[in-house]
Coordinates of C-alpha atoms and ligand atoms in Angstrom, one line a residue:
X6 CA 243.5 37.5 251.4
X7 CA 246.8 38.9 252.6
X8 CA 249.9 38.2 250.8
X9 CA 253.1 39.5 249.2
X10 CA 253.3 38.0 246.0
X11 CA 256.8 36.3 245.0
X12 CA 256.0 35.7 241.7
X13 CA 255.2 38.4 239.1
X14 CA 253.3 37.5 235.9
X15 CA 253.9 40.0 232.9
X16 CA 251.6 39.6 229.9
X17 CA 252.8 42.1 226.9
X18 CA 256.2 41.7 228.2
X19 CA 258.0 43.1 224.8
X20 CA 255.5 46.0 224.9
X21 CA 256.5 49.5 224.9
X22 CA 255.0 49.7 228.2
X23 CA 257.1 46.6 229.7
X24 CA 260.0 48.6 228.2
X25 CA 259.9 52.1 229.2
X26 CA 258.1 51.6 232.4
X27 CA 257.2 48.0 234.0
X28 CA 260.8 46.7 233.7
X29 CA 262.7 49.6 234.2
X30 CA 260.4 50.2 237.7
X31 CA 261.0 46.8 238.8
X32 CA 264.8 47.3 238.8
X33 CA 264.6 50.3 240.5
X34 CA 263.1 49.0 243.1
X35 CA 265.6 45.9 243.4
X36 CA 268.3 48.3 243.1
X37 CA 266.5 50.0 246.2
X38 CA 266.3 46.2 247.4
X39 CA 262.7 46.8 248.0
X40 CA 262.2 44.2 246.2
X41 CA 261.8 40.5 248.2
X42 CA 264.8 38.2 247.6
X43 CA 261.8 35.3 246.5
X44 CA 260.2 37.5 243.6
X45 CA 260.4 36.2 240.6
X46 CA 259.5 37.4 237.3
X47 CA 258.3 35.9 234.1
X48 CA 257.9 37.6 231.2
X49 CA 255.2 36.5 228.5
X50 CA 254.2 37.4 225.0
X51 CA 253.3 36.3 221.6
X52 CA 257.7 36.6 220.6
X53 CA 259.6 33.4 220.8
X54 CA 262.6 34.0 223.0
X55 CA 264.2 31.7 225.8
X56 CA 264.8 32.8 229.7
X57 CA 268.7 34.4 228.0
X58 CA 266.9 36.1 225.3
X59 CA 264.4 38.0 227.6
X60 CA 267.3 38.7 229.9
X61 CA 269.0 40.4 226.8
X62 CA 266.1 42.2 225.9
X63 CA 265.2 43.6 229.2
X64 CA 268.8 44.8 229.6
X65 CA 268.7 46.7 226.4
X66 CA 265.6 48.1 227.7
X67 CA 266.7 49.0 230.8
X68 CA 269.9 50.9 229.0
X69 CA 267.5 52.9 227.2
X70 CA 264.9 53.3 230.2
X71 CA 266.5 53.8 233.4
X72 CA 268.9 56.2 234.5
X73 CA 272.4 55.3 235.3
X74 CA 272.7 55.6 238.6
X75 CA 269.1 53.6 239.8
X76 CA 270.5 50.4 237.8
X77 CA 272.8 49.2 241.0
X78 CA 272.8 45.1 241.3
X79 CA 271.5 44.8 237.7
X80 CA 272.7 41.0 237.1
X81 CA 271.1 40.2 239.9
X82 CA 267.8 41.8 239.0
X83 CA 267.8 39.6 235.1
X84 CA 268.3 37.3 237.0
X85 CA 265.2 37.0 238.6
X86 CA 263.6 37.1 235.5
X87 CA 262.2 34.1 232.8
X88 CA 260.2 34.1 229.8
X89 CA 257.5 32.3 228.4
X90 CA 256.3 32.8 225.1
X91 CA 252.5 32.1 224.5
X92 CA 249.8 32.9 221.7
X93 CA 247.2 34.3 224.5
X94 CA 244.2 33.5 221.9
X95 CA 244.8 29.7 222.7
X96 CA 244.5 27.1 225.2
X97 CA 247.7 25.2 224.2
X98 CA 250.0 27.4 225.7
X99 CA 249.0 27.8 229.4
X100 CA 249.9 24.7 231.1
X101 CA 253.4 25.3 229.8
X102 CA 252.8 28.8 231.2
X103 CA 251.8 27.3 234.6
X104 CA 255.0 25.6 235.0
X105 CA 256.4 28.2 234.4
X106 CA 255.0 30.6 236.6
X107 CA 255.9 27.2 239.3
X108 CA 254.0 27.1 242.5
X109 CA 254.4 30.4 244.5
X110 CA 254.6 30.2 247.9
X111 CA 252.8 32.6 249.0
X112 CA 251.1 34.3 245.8
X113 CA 251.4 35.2 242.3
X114 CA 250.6 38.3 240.7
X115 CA 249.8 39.1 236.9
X116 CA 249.6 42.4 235.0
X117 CA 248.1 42.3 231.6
X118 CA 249.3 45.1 229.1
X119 CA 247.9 43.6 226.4
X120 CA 245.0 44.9 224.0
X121 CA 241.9 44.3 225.5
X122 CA 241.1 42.5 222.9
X123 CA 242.9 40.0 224.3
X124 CA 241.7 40.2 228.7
X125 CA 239.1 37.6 227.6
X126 CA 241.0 34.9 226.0
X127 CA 243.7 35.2 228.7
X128 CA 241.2 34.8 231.8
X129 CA 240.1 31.8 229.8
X130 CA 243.3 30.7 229.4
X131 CA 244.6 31.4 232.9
X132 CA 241.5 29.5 234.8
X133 CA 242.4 26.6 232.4
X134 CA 245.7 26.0 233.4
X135 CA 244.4 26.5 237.4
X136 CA 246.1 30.1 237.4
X137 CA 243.3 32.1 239.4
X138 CA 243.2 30.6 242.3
X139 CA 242.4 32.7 245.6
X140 CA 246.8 33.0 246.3
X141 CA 246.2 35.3 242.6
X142 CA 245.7 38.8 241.8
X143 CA 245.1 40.8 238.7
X144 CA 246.4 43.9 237.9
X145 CA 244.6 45.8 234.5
X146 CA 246.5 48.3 232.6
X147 CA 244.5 50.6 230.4
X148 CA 242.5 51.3 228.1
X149 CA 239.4 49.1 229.7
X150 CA 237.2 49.8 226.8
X151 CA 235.9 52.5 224.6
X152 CA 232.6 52.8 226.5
X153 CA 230.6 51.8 229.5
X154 CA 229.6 48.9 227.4
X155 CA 233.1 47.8 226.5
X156 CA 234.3 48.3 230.3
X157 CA 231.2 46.4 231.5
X158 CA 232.3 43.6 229.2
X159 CA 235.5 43.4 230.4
X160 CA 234.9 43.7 234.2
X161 CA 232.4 41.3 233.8
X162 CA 235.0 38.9 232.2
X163 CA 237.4 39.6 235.2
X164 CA 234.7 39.6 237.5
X165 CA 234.3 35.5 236.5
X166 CA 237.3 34.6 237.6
X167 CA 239.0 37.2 240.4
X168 CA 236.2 38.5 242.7
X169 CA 236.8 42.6 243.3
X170 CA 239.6 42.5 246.0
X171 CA 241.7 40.7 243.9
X172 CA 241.3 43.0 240.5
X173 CA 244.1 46.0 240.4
X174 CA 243.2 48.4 237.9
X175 CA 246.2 51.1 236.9
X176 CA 245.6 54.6 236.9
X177 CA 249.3 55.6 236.9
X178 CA 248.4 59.1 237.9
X179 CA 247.5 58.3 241.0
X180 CA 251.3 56.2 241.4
X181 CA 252.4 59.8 240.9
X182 CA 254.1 61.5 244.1
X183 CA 252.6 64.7 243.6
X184 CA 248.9 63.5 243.2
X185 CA 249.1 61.5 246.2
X186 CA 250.5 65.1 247.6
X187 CA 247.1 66.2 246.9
X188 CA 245.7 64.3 249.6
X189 CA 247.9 65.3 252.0
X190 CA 247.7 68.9 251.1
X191 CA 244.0 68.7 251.6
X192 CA 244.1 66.7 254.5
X193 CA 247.6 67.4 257.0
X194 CA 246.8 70.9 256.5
X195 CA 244.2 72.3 258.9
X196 CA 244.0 75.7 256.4
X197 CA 242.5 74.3 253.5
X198 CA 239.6 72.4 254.2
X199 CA 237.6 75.3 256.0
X200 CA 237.9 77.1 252.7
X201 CA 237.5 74.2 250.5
X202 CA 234.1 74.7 249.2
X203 CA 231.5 76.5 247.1
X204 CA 231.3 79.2 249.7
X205 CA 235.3 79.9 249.2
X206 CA 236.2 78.4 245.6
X207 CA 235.2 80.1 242.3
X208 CA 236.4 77.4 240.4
X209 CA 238.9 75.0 239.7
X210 CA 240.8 74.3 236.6
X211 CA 242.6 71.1 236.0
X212 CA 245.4 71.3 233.1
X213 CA 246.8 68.7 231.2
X214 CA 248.6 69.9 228.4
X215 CA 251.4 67.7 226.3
X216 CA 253.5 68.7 224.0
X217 CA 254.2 64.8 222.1
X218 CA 252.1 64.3 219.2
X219 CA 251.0 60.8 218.3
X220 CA 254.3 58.7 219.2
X221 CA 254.0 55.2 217.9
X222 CA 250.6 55.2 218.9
X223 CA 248.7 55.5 215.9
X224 CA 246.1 52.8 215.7
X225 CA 245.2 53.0 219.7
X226 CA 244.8 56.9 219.3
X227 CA 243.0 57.4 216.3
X228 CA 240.4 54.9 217.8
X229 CA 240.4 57.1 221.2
X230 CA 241.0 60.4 221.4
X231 CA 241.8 63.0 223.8
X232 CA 238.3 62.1 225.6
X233 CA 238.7 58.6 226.5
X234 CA 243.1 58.4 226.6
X235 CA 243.2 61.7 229.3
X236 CA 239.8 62.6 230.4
X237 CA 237.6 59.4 231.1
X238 CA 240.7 58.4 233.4
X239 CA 243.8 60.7 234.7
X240 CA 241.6 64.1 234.9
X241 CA 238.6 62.3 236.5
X242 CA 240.6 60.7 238.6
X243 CA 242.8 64.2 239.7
X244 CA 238.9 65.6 239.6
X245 CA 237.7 63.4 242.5
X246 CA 240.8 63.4 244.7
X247 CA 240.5 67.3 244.7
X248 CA 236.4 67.2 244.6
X249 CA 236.2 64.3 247.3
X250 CA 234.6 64.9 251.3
X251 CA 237.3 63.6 253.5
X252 CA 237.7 59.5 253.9
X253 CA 237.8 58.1 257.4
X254 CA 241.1 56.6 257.1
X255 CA 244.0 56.1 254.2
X256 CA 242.5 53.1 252.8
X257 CA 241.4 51.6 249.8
X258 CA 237.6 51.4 250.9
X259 CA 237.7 54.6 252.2
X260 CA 239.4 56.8 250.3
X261 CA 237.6 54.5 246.8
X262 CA 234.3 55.7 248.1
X263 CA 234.5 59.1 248.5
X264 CA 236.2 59.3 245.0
X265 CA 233.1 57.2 243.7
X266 CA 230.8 60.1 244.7
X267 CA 232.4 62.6 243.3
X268 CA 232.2 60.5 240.0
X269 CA 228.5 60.3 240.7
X270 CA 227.9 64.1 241.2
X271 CA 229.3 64.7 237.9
X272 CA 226.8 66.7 236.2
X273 CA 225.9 65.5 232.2
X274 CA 227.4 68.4 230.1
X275 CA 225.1 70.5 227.8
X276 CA 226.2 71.3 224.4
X277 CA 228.6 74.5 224.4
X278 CA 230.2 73.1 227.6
X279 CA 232.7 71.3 225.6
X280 CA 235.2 72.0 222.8
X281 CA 237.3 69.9 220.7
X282 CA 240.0 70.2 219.1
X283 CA 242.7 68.6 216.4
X284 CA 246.2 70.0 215.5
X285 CA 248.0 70.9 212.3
X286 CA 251.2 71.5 211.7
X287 CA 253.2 73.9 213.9
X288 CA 256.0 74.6 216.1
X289 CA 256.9 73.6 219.3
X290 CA 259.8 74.7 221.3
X291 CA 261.3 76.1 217.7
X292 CA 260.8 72.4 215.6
X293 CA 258.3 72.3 213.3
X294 CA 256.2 69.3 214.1
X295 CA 253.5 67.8 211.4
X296 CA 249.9 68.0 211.5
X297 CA 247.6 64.8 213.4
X298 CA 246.4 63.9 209.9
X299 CA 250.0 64.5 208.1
X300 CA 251.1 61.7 210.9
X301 CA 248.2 60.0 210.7
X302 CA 248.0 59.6 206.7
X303 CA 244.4 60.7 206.2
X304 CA 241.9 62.4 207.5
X305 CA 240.4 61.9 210.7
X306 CA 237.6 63.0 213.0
X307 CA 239.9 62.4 216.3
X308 CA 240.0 64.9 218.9
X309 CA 243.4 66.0 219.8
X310 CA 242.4 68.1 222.3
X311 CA 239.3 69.0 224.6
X312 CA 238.4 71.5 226.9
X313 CA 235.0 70.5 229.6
X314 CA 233.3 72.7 231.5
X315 CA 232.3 70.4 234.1
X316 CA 230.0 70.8 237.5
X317 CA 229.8 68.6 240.8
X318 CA 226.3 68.4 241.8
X319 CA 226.3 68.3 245.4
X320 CA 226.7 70.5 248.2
X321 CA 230.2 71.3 248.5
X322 CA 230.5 72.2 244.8
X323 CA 227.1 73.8 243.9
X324 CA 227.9 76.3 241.0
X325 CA 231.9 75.9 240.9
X326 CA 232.8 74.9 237.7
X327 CA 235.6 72.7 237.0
X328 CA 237.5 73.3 233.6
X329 CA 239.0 70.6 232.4
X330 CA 242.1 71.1 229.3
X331 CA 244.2 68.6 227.9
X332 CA 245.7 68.2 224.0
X333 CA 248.8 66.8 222.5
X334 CA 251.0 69.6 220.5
X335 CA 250.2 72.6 223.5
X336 CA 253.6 75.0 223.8
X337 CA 254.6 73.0 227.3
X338 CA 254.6 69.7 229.1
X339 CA 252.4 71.0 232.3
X340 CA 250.0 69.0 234.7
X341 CA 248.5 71.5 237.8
X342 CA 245.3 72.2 239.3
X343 CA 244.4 75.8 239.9
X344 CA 242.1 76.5 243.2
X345 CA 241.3 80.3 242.6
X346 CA 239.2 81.4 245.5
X347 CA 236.5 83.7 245.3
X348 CA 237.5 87.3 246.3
X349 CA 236.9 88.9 250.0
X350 CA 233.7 89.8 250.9
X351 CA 235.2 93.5 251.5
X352 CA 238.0 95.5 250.3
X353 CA 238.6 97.7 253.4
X354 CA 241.7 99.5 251.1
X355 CA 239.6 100.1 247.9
X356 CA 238.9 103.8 249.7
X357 CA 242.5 104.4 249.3
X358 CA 243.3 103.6 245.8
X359 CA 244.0 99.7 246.2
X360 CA 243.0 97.1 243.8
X361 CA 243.0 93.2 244.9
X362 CA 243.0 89.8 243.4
X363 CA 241.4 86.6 244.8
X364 CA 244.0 84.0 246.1
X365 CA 245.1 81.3 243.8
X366 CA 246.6 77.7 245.1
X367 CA 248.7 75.9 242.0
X368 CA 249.2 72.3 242.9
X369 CA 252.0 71.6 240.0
X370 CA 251.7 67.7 239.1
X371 CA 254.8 68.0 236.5
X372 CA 257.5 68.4 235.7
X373 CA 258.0 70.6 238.3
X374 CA 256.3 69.5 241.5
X375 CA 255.5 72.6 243.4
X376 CA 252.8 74.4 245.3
X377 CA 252.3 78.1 244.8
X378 CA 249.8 80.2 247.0
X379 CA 249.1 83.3 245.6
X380 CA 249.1 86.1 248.5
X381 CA 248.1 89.4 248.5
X382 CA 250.8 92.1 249.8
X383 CA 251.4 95.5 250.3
X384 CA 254.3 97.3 248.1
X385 CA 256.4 98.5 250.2
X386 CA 256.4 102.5 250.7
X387 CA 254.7 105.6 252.7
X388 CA 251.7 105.1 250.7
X389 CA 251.5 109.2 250.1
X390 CA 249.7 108.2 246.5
X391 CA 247.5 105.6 248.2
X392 CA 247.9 101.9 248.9
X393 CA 249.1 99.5 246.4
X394 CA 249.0 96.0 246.7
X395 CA 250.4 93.7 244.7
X396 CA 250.1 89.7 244.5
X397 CA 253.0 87.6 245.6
X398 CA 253.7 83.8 245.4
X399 CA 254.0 81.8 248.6
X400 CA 256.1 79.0 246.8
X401 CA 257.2 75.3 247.6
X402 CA 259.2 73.1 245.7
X403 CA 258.9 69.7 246.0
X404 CA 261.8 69.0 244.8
X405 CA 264.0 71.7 247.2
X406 CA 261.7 70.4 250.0
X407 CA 262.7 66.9 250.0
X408 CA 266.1 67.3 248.4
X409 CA 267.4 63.8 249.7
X410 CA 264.3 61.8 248.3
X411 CA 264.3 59.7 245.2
X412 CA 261.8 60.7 242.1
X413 CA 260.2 57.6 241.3
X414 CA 258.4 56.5 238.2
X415 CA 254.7 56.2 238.8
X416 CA 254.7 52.5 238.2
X417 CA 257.1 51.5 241.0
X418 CA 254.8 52.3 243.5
X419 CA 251.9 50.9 242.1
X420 CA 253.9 47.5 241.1
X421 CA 254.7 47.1 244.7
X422 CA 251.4 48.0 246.2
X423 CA 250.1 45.4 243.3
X424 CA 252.8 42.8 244.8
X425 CA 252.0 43.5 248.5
X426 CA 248.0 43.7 247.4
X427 CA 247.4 47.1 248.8
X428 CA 244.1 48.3 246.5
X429 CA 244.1 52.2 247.8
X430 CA 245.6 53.2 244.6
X431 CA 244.2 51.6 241.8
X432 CA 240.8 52.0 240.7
X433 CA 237.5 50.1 241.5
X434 CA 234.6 49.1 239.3
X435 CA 232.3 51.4 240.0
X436 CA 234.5 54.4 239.9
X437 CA 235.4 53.0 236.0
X438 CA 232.1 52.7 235.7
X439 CA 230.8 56.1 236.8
X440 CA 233.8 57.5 234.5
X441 CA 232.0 55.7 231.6
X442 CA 229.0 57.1 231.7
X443 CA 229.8 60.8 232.5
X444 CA 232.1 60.3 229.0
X445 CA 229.6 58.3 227.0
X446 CA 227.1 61.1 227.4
X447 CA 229.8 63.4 226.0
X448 CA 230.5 61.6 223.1
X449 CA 226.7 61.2 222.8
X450 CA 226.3 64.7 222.8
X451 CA 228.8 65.8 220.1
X452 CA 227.1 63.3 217.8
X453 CA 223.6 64.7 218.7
X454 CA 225.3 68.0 217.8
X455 CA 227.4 66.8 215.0
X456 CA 230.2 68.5 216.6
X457 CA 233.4 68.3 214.9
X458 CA 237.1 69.0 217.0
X459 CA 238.4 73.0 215.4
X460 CA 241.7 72.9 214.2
X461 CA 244.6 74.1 216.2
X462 CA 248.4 75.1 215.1
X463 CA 250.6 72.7 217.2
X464 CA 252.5 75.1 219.6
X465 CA 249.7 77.0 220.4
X466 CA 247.2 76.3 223.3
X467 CA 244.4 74.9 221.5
X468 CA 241.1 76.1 219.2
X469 CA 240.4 79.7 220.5
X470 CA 236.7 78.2 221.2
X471 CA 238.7 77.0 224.2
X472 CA 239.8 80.3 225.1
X473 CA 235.7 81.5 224.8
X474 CA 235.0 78.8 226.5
X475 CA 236.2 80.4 230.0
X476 CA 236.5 84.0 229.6
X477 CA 232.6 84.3 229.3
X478 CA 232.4 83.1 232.7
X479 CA 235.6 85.8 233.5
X480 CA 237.8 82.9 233.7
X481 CA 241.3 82.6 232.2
X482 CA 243.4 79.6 231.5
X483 CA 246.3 79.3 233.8
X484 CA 249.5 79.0 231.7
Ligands
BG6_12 C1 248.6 57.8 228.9 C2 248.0 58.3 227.6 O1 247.7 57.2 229.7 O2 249.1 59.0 229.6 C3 249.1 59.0 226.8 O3 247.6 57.1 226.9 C4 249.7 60.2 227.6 O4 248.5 59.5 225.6 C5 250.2 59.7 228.9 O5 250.7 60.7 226.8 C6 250.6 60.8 229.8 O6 251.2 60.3 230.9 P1 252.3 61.2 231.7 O7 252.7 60.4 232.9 O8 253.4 61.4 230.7 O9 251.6 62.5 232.0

């Protein structure tokens, strides 16, 4: 059913997420009054606090969060917002809750950031205190399990109360301007698609690299890893958008199906397609930063860091690989995709001395949002000692291109699509699903193989197994 929800239910409302991204995206967008004058917001988690002491602490948190100059009309946003504290592992709470919350006119909607430990106590509670009824819809932040098994659990959970077109699961990658760019790259652009295939590509590389170490995330990340936090979700994710045959339309039926094939396609990797990796102390950016164990307080068997060679079985993608990086500690904060096309069939200026290099399209996610085509040129010159030619960037930035636009945080697009219940950008079941399973083999075959992640020296761009990993296919990292 169609609705635009005007109330907002936020469970893990004290959370760091709540704070650095949920409430400081929801007064951008009032300050943007994009925002409808009816929404209103109630915060809920296990703290004791009253309607003025939420208020308080979602100001302080906007202070730290949010810029300056997006803040505009600021009393006016607290003042849409309540609080209801509630222990989500027990029944008693949610009638209060349900008061709360009030009777929405036209529909409520809830995001749970809470651990997912607790998804299946909350549904519980929620149907109890009449709280999923078919005006609701809920919105599921990561992580949604370990493993296929976990997920399946949890879906299944969700599943018993919200049926699928009511159940928003975050990816904020894809709230992100520039992967949404990706789509229109590939598809408002008549010169891509022709060339973007097997036939054309020699491979893609997708790079994620972070320079943040383990934040105050300790527990969560020991029990994940770079695997299942990054891969299983953001790079599949960026994978299929870039992988995917064109969808009919711009919707979330559409364009979730094609991505779901792509998922699909994805080939099991064999052992030596992967490497792992786990960073000691270093330098980045001329600090010294600790080791993942010095952080950590012991030893651990945690990958910080993997590379994937991965392949797309079908027939668009037969025999491109797709290299996958990501790791906390790399020298730079740097998301892009690398298209390197294959070279041309026929150098007609090798006679006369000339060497050439295959084109290259860099789709740059962050922080700098540009997209470089790599051209070949001539130098200029009478060409007495025979041709040279020489590789020059075709370059766009985002940023220059659209000078006037606002850079929004990920999360303010996806919590008003979540309000106004538009699904295209938030994942479905079965994509989750086919993500599990590709992952679950990998972990499945590094314990068949006993593999181990390689140390790395923060600052530096991973194990040099990574490095091997590509240049005996003639590849190089992009950096
Ligand atoms: C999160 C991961 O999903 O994404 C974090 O749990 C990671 O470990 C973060 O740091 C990266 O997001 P972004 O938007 O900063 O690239």
């Amino acid at each position: 059913m169609s609705f635009t929800a005007d109330r907002l239910l936020l469970f893990g409302a004290t959370g760091d997420l709540a704070q650095r991204m949920l409430l400081p995206s929801l007064a951008a967008l009032h300050a943007d009054g994009l925002l409808a004058g009816n929404l209103r917001i109630i915060g809920t988690a296990r703290t004791e606090m009253d309607d003025h002491g939420f208020r308080q602490f979602a100001r302080a948190a906007l202070e730290k969060f949010l810029p300056a100059d997006r803040r505009g009309g600021m009393a006016d946003f607290l003042n849409r917002l309540s609080y209801q504290a509630l222990d989500a592992t027990s029944l008693d709470g949610y009638a209060a809750l349900a008061t709360k919350v009030g009777e929405p006119q036209h529909g409520l909607a809830i995001f749970l950031s809470t651990a997912p430990s607790l998804f299946e106590p909350t549904i519980k509670g929620l149907q109890s205190a009449g709280l999923t009824g078919e005006n609701v819809r809920m919105c599921l932040e990561k992580p949604l399990g370990t493993n296929l098994a976990s997920s399946c659990e949890i879906n299944d959970a969700v599943a018993g109360a919200f049926p699928e077109s009511r159940i928003f699961r975050i990816d904020h990658y894809l709230g992100k301007e520039t992967v949404q760019n990706l789509l229109a790259l590939r598809f408002a652009n008549l010169m891509f698609e022709p060339l973007w295939n097997a036939a054309h590509i020699d491979h893609v590389q997708i790079n994620v690299a972070e320079t943040v170490g383990l934040e105050s995330r300790v527990a969560y990340y020991d029990d994940s890893g770079a695997l299942r936090d990054m891969v299983q979700n953001h790079m599949l994710q960026l994978l299929a958008l870039v992988a995917m045959e064109p969808p009919g339309h711009f919707d979330s039926t559409a364009v979730r199906d094609e991505k779901v094939k792509v998922l699909r396609s994805l080939r099991k990797v064999s052992s030596g397609e992967t490497v792992t990796g786990q960073y000691r102390a270093g330098a980045i950016g001329g600090q010294a930063v600790p080791g993942y164990d010095e952080e950590l307080g012991k030893d651990s068997a945690t990958e910080t860091f993997v590379a994937i060679k991965a392949h797309v079985d079908n027939w668009r993608w037969k025999g491109v690989p797709f290299y996958l990086r990501t790791g906390k500690r790399l020298p730079k904060r740097v998301t892009e995709i690398v298209i390197q096309f294959r070279c041309v069939p026929h150098s007609i200026f090798a006679g006369k001395g000339a060497t050439m290099q295959p084109n290259r399209l860099v789709i740059g996610i962050q922080p700098e949002e540009n997209i470089t085509l790599s051209l070949m040129a001539k130098v200029p010159g009478l060409d007495r000692e025979g041709i040279r030619l020489r590789q020059v960037p075709l370059d766009i930035a985002m940023a220059d291109a659209f000078s006037g636009a606002t850079r929004r945080i990920a999360y303010e697009r996806l919590l008003l699509d979540l309000v106004e219940g538009d699904q295209t950008l938030f994942v479905r079941r079965d994509e989750v699903e086919a993500q599990w399973e590709w992952i679950d083999a990998i972990r499945a075959q590094w314990d068949a193989d006993g593999q181990e992640p390689k140390t790395y020296t923060a600052g530096s761009w991973g194990p040099s197994a990574a490095i091997a990993l590509t240049e005996r296919d003639g590849v190089t990292w992009h950096e």
